[in-house]
PDB file of N, CA and C in Angstrom:
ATOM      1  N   UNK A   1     -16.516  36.942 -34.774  1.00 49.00           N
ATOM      2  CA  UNK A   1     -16.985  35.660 -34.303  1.00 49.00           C
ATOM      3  C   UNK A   1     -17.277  35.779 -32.805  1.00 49.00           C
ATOM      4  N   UNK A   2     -18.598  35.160 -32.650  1.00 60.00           N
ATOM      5  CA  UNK A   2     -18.357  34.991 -31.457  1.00 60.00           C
ATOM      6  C   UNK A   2     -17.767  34.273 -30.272  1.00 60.00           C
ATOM      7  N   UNK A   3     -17.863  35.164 -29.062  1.00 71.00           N
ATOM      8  CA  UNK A   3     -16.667  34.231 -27.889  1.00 71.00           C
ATOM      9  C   UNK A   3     -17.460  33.256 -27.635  1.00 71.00           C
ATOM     10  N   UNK A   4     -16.953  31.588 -27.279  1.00 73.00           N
ATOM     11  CA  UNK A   4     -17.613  30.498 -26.669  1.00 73.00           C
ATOM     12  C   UNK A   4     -17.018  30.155 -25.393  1.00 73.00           C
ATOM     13  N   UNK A   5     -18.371  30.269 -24.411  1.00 76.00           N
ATOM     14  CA  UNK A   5     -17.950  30.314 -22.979  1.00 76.00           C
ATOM     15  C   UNK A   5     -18.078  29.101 -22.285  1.00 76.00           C
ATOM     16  N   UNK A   6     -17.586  28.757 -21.743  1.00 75.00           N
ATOM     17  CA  UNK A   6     -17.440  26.934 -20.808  1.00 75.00           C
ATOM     18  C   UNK A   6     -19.120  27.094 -19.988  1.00 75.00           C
ATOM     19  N   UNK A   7     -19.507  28.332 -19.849  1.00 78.00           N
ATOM     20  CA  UNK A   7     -21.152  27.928 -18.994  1.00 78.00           C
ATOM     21  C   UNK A   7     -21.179  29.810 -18.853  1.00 78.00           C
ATOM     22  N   UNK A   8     -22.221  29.632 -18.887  1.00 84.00           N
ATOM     23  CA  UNK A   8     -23.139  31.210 -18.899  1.00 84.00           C
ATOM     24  C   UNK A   8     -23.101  32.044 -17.651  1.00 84.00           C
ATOM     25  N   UNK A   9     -22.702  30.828 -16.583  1.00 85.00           N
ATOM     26  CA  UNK A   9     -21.869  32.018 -15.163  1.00 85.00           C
ATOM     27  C   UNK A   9     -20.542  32.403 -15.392  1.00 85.00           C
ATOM     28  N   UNK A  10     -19.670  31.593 -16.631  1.00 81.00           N
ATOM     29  CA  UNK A  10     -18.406  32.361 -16.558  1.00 81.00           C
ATOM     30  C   UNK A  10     -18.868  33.334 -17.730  1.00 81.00           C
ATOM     31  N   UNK A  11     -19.594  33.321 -18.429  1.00 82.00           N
ATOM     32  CA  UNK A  11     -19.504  34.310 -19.693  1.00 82.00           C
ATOM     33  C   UNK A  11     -20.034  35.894 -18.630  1.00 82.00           C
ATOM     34  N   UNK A  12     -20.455  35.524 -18.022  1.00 87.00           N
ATOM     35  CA  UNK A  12     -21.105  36.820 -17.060  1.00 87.00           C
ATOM     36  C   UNK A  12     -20.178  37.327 -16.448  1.00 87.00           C
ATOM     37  N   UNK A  13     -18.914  36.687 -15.947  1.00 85.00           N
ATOM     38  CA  UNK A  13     -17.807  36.836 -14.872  1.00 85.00           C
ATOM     39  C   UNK A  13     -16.626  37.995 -15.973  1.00 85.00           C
ATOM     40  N   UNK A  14     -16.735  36.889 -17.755  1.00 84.00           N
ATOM     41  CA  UNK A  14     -15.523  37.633 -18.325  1.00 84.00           C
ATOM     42  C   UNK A  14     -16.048  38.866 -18.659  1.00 84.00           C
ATOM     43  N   UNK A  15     -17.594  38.947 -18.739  1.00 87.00           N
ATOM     44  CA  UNK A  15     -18.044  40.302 -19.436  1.00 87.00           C
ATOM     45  C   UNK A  15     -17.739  41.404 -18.031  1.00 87.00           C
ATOM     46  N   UNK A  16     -17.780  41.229 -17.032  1.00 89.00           N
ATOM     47  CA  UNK A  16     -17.333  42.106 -16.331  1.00 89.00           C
ATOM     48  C   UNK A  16     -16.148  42.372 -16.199  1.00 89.00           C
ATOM     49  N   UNK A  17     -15.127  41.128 -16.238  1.00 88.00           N
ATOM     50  CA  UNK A  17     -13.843  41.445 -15.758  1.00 88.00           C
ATOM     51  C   UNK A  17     -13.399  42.325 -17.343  1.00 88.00           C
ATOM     52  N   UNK A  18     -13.902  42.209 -18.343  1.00 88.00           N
ATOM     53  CA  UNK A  18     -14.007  42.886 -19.523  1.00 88.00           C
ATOM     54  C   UNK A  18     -14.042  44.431 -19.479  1.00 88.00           C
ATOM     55  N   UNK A  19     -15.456  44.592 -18.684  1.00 90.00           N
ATOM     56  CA  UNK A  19     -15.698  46.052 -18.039  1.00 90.00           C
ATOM     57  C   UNK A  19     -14.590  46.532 -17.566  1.00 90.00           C
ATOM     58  N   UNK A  20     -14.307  45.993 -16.160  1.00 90.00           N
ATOM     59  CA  UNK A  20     -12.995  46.587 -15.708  1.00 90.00           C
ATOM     60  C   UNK A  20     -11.739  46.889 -16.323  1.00 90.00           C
ATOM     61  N   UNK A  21     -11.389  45.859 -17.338  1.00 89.00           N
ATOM     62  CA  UNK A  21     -10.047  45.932 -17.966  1.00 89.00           C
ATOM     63  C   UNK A  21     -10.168  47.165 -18.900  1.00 89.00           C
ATOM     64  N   UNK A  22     -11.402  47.442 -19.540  1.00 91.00           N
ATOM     65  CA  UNK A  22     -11.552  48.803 -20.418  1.00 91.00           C
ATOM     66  C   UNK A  22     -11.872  50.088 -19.810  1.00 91.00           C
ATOM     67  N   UNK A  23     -12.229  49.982 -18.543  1.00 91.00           N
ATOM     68  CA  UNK A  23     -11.969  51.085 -17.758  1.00 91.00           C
ATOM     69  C   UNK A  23     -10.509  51.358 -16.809  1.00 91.00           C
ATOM     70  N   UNK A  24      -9.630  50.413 -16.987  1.00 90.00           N
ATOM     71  CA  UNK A  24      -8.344  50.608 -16.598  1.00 90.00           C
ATOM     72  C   UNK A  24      -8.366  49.986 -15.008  1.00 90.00           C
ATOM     73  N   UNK A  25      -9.505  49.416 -14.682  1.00 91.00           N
ATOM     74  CA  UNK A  25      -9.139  48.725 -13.049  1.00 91.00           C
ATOM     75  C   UNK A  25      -8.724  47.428 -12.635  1.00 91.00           C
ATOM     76  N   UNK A  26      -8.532  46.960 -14.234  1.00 88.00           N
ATOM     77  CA  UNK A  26      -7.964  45.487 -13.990  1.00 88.00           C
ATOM     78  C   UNK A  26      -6.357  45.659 -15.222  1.00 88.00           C
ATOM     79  N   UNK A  27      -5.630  44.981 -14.769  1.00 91.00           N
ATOM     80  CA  UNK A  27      -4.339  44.554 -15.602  1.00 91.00           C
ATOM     81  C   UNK A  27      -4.447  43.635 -16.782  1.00 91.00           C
ATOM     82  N   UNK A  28      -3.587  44.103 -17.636  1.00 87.00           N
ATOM     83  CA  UNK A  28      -4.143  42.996 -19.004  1.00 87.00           C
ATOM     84  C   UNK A  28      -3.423  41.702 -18.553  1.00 87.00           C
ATOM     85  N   UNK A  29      -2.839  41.403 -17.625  1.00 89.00           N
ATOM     86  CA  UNK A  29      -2.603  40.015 -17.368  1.00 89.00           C
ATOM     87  C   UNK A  29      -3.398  39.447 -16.335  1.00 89.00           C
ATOM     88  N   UNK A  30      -4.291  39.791 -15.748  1.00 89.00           N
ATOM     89  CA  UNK A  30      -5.184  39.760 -15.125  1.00 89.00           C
ATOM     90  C   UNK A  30      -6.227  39.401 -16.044  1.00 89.00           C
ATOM     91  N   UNK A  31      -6.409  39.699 -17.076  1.00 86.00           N
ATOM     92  CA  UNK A  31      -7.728  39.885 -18.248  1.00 86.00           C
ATOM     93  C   UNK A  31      -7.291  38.724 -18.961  1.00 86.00           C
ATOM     94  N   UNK A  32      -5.905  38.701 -19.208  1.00 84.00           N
ATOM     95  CA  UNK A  32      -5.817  36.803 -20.273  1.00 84.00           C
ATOM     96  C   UNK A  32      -5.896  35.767 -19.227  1.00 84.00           C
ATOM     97  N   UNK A  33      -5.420  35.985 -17.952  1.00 84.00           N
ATOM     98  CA  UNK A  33      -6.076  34.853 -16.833  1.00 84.00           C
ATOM     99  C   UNK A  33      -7.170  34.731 -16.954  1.00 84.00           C
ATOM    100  N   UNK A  34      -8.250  35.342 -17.031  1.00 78.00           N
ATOM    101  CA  UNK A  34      -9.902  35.598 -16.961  1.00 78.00           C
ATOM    102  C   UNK A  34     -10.228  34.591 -17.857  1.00 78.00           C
ATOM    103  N   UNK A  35      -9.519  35.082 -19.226  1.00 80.00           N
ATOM    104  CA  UNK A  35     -10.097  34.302 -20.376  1.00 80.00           C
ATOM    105  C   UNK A  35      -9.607  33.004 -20.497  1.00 80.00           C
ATOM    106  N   UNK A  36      -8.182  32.876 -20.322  1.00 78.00           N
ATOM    107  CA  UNK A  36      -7.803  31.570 -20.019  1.00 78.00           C
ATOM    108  C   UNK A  36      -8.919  30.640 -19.216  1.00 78.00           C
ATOM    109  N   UNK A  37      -9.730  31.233 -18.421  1.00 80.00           N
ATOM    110  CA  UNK A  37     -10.672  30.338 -17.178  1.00 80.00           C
ATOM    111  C   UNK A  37     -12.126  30.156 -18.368  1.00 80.00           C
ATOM    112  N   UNK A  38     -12.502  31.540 -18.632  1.00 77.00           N
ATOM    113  CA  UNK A  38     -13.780  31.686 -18.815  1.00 77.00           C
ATOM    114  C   UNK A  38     -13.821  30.868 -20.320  1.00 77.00           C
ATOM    115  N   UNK A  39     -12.966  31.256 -21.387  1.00 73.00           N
ATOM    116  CA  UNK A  39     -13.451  31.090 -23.024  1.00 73.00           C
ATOM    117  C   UNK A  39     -12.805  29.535 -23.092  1.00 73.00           C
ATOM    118  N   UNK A  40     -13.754  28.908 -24.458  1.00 67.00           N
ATOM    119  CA  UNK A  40     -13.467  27.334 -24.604  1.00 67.00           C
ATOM    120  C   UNK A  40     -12.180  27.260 -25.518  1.00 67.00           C
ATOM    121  N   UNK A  41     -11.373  26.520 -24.677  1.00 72.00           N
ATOM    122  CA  UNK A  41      -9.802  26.401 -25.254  1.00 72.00           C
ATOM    123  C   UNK A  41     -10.435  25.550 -26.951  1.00 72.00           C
ATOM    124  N   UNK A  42      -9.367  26.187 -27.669  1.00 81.00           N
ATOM    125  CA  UNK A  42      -9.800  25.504 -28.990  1.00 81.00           C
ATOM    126  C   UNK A  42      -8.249  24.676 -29.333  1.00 81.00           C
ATOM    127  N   UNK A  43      -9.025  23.281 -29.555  1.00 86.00           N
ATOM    128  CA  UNK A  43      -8.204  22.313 -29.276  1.00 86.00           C
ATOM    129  C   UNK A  43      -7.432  22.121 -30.634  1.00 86.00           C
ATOM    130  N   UNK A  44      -5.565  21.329 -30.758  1.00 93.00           N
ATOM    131  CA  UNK A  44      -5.522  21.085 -32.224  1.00 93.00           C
ATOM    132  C   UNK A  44      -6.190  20.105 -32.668  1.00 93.00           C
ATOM    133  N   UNK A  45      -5.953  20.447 -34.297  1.00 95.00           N
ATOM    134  CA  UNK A  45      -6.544  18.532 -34.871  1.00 95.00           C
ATOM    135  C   UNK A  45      -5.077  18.436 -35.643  1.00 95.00           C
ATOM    136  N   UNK A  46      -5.508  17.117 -35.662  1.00 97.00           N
ATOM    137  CA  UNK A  46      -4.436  16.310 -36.199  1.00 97.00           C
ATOM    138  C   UNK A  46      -5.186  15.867 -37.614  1.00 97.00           C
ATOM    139  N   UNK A  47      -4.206  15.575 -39.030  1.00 98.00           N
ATOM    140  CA  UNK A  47      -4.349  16.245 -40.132  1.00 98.00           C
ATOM    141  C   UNK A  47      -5.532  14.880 -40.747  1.00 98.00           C
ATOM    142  N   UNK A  48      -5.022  13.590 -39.883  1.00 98.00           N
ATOM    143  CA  UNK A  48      -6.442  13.162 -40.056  1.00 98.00           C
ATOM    144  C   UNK A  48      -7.559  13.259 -39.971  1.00 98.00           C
ATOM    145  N   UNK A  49      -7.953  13.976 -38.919  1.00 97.00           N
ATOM    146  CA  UNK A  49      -9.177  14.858 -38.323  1.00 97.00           C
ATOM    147  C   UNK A  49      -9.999  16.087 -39.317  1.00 97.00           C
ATOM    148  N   UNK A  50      -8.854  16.484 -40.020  1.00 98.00           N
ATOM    149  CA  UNK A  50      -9.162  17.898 -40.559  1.00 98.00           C
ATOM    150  C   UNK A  50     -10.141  16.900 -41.912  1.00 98.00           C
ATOM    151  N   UNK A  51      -9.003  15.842 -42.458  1.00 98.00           N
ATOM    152  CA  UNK A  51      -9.334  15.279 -43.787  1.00 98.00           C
ATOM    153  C   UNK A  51     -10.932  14.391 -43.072  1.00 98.00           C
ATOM    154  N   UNK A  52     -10.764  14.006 -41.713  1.00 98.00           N
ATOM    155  CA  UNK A  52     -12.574  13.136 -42.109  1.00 98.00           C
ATOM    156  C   UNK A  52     -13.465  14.423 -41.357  1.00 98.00           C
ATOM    157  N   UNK A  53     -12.807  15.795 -40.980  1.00 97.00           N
ATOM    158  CA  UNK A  53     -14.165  16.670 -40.961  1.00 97.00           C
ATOM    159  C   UNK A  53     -14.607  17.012 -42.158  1.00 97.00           C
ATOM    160  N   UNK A  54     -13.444  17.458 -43.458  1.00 97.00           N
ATOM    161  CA  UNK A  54     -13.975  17.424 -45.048  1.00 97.00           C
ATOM    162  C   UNK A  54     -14.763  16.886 -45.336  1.00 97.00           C
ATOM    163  N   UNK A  55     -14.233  15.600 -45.006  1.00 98.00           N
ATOM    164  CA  UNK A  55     -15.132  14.073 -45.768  1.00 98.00           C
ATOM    165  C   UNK A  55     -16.611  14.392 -45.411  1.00 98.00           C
ATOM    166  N   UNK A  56     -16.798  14.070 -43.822  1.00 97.00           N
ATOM    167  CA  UNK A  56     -18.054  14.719 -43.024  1.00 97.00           C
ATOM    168  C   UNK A  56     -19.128  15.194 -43.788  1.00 97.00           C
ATOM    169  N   UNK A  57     -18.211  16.867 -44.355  1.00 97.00           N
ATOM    170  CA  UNK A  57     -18.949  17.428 -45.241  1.00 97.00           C
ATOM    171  C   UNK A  57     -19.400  17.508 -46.470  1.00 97.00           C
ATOM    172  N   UNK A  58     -18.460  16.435 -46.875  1.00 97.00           N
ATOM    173  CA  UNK A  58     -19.113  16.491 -48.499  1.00 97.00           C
ATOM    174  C   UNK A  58     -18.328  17.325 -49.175  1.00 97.00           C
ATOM    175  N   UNK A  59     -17.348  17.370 -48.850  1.00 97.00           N
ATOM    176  CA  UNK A  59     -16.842  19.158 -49.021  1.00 97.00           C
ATOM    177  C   UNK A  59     -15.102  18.904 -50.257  1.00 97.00           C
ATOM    178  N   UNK A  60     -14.769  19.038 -51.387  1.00 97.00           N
ATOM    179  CA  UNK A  60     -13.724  19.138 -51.538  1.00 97.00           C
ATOM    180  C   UNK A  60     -12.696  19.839 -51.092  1.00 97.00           C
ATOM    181  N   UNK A  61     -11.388  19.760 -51.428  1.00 98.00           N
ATOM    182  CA  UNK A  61     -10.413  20.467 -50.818  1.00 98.00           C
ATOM    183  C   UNK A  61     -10.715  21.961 -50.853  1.00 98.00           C
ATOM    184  N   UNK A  62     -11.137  21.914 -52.251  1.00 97.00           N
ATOM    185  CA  UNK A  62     -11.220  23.683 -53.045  1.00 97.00           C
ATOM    186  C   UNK A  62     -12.353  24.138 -52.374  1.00 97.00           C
ATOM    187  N   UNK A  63     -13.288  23.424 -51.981  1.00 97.00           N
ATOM    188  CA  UNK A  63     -14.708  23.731 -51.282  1.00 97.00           C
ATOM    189  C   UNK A  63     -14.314  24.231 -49.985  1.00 97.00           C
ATOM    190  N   UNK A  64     -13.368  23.649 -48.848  1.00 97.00           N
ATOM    191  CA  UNK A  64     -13.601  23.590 -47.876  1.00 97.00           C
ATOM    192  C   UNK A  64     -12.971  25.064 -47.458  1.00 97.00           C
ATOM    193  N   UNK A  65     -11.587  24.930 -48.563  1.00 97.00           N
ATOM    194  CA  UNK A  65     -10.702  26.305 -48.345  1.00 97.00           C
ATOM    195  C   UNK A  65     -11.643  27.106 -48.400  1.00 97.00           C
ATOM    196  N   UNK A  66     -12.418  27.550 -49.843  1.00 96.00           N
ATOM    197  CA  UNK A  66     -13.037  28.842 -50.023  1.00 96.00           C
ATOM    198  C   UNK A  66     -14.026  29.096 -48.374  1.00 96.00           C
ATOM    199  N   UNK A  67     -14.370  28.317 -47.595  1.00 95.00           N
ATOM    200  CA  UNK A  67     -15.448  28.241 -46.924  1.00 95.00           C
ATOM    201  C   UNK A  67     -14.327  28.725 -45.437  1.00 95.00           C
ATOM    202  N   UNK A  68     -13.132  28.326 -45.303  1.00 95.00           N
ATOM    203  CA  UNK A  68     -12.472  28.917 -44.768  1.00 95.00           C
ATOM    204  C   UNK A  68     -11.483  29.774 -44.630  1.00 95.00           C
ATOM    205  N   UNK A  69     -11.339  30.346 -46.303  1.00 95.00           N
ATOM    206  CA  UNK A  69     -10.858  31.761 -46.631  1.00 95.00           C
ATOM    207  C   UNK A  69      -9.403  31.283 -46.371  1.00 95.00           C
ATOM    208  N   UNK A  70      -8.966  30.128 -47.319  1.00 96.00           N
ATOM    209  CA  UNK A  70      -7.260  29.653 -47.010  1.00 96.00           C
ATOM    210  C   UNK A  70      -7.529  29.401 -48.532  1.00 96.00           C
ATOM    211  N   UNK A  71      -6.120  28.894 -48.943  1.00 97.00           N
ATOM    212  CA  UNK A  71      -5.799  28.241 -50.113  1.00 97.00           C
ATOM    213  C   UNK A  71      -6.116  27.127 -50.123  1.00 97.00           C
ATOM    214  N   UNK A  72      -6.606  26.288 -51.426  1.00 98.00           N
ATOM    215  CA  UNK A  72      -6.361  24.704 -51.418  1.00 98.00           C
ATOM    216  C   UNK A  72      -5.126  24.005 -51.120  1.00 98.00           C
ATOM    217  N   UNK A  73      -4.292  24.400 -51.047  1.00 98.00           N
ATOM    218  CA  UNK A  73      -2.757  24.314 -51.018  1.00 98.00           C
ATOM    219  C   UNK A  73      -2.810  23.964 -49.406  1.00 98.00           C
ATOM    220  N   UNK A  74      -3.170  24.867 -49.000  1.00 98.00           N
ATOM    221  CA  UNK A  74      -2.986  24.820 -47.194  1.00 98.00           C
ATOM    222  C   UNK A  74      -3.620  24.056 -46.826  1.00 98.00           C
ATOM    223  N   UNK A  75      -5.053  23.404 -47.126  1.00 98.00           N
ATOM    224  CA  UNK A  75      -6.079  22.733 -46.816  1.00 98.00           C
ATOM    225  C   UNK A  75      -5.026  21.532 -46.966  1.00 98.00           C
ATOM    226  N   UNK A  76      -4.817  20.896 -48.135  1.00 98.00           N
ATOM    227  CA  UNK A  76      -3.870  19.877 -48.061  1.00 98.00           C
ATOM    228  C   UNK A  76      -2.335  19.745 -47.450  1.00 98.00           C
ATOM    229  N   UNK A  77      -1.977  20.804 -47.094  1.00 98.00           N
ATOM    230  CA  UNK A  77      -0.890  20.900 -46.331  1.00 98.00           C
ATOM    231  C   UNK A  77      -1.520  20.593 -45.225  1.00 98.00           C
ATOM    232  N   UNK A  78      -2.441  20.966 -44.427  1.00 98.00           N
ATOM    233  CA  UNK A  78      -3.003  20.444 -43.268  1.00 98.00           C
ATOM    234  C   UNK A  78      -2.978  19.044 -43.606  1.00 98.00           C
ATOM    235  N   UNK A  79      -3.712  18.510 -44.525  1.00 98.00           N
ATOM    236  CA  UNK A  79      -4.234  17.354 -43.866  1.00 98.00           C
ATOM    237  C   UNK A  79      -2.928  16.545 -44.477  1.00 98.00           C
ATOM    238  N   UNK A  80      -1.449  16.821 -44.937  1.00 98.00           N
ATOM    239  CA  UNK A  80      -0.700  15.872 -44.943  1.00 98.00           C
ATOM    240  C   UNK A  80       0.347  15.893 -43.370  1.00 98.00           C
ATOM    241  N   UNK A  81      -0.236  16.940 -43.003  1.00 97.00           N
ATOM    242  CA  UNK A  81       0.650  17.173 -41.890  1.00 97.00           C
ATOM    243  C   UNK A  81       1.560  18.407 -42.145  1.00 97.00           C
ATOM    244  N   UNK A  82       2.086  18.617 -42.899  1.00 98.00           N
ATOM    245  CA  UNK A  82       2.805  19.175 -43.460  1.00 98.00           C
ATOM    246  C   UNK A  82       2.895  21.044 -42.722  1.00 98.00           C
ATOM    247  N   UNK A  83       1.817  21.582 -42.557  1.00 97.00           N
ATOM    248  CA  UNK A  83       1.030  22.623 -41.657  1.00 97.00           C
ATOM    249  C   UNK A  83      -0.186  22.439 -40.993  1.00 97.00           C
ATOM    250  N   UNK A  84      -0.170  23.178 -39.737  1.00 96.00           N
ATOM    251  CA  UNK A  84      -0.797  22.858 -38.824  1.00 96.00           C
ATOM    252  C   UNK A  84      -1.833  24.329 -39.061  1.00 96.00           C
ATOM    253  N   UNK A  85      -3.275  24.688 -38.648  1.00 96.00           N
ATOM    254  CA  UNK A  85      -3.875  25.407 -38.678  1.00 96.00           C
ATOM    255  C   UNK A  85      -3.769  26.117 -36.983  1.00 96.00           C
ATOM    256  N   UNK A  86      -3.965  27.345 -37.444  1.00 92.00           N
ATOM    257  CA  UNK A  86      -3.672  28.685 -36.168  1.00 92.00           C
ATOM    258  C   UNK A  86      -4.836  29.624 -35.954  1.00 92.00           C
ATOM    259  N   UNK A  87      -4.946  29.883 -34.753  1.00 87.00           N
ATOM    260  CA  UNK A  87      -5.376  31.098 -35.121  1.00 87.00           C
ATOM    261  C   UNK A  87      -6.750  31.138 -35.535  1.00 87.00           C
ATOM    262  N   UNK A  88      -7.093  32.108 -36.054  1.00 88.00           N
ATOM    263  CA  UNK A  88      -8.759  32.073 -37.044  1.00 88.00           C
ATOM    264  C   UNK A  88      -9.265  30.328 -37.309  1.00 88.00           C
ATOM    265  N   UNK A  89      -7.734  30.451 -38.456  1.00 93.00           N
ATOM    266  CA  UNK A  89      -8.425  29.047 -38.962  1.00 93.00           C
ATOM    267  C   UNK A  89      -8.792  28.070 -38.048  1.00 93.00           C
ATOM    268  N   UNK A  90      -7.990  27.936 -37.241  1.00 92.00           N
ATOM    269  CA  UNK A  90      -8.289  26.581 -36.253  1.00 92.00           C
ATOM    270  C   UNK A  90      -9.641  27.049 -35.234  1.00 92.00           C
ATOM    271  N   UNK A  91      -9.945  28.211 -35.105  1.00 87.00           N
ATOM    272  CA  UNK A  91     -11.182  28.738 -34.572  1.00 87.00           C
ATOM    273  C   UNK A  91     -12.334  28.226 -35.437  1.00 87.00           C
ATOM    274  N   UNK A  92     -12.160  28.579 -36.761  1.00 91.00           N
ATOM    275  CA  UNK A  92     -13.280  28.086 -37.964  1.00 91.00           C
ATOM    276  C   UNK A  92     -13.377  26.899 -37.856  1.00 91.00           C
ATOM    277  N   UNK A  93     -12.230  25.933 -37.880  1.00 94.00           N
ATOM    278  CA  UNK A  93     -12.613  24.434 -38.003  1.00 94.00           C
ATOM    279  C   UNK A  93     -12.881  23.674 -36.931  1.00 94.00           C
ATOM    280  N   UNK A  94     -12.993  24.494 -35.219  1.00 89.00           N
ATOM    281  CA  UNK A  94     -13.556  24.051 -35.019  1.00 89.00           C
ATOM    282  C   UNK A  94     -15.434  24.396 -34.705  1.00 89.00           C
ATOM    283  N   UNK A  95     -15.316  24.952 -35.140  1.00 87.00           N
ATOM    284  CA  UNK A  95     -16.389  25.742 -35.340  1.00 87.00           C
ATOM    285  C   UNK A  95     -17.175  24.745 -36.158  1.00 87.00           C
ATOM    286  N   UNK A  96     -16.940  24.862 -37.307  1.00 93.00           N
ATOM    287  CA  UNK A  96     -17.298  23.500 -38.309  1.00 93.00           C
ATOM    288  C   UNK A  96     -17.342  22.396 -37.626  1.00 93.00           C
ATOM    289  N   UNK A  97     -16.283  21.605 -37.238  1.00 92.00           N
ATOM    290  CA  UNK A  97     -16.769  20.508 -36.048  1.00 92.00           C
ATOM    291  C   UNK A  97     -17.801  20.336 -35.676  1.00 92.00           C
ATOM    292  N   UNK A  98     -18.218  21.862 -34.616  1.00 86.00           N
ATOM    293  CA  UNK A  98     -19.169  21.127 -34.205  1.00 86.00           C
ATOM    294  C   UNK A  98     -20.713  21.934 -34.511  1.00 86.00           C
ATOM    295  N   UNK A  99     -20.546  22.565 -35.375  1.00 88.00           N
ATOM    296  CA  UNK A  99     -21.745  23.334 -35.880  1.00 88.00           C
ATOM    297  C   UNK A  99     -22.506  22.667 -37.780  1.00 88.00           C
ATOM    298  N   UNK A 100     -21.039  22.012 -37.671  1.00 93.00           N
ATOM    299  CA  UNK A 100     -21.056  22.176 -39.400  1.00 93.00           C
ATOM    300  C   UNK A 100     -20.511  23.221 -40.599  1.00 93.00           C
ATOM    301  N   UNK A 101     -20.433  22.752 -41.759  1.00 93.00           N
ATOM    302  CA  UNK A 101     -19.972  23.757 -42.517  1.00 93.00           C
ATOM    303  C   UNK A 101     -20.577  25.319 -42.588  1.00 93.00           C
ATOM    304  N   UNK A 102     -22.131  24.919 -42.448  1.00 90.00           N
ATOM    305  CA  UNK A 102     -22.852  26.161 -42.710  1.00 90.00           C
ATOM    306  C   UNK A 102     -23.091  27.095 -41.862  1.00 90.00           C
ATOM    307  N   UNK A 103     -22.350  26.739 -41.022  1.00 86.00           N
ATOM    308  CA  UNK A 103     -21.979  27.382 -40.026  1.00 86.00           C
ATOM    309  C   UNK A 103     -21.199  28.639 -40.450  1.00 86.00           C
ATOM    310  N   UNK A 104     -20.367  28.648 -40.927  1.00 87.00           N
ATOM    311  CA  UNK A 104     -19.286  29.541 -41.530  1.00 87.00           C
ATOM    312  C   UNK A 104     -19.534  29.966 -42.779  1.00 87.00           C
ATOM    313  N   UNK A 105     -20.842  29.584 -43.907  1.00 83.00           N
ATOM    314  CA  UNK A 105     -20.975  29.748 -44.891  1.00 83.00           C
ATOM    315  C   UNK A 105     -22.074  31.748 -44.679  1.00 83.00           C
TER     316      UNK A 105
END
């Protein structure tokens, strides 16, 4: 997937500080500061959110999982609250947000 950058002068800034960190002249804590600045924080949702981005789509539970490579099980564990999405997934949905499903299809 690709990285999403807050504006096209920082995506220029991390691809270098990128350079450096793989040639060994920058510190890897130096390099998650970078990204911390440069890449778009991906925000949580809350399990209502998840259930009217579904809705949004038209999308059943079983639909939405396969489209984000989870169980139906989890899909509704999200949206009772019950589990919260991490990671990938919460990258995908928001992705979906704001691209749409077919985005990820």
């Amino acid at each position: 997937m690709a990285k999403q950058y807050k504006s096209q002068a920082l995506a220029a800034a991390h691809e270098a500080a990128l350079g450096l960190a793989e040639a060994g002249l920058m510190p890897k804590r130096t390099m998650r500061a970078f990204e911390e600045i440069c890449l778009t924080p991906v925000e949580e949702m809350a399990p209502e959110d998840i259930r009217a981005l579904r809705l949004r789509e038209n999308a059943s539970q079983a639909v939405f999982a396969r489209y984000l490579n989870v169980t139906t099980g989890l899909v509704s564990q999200w949206e009772r609250g019950e589990k919260h999405p991490r990671g990938a997934s919460l990258k995908l949905l928001a992705l979906v947000d704001k691209n749409g499903l077919s985005a990820v299809a």
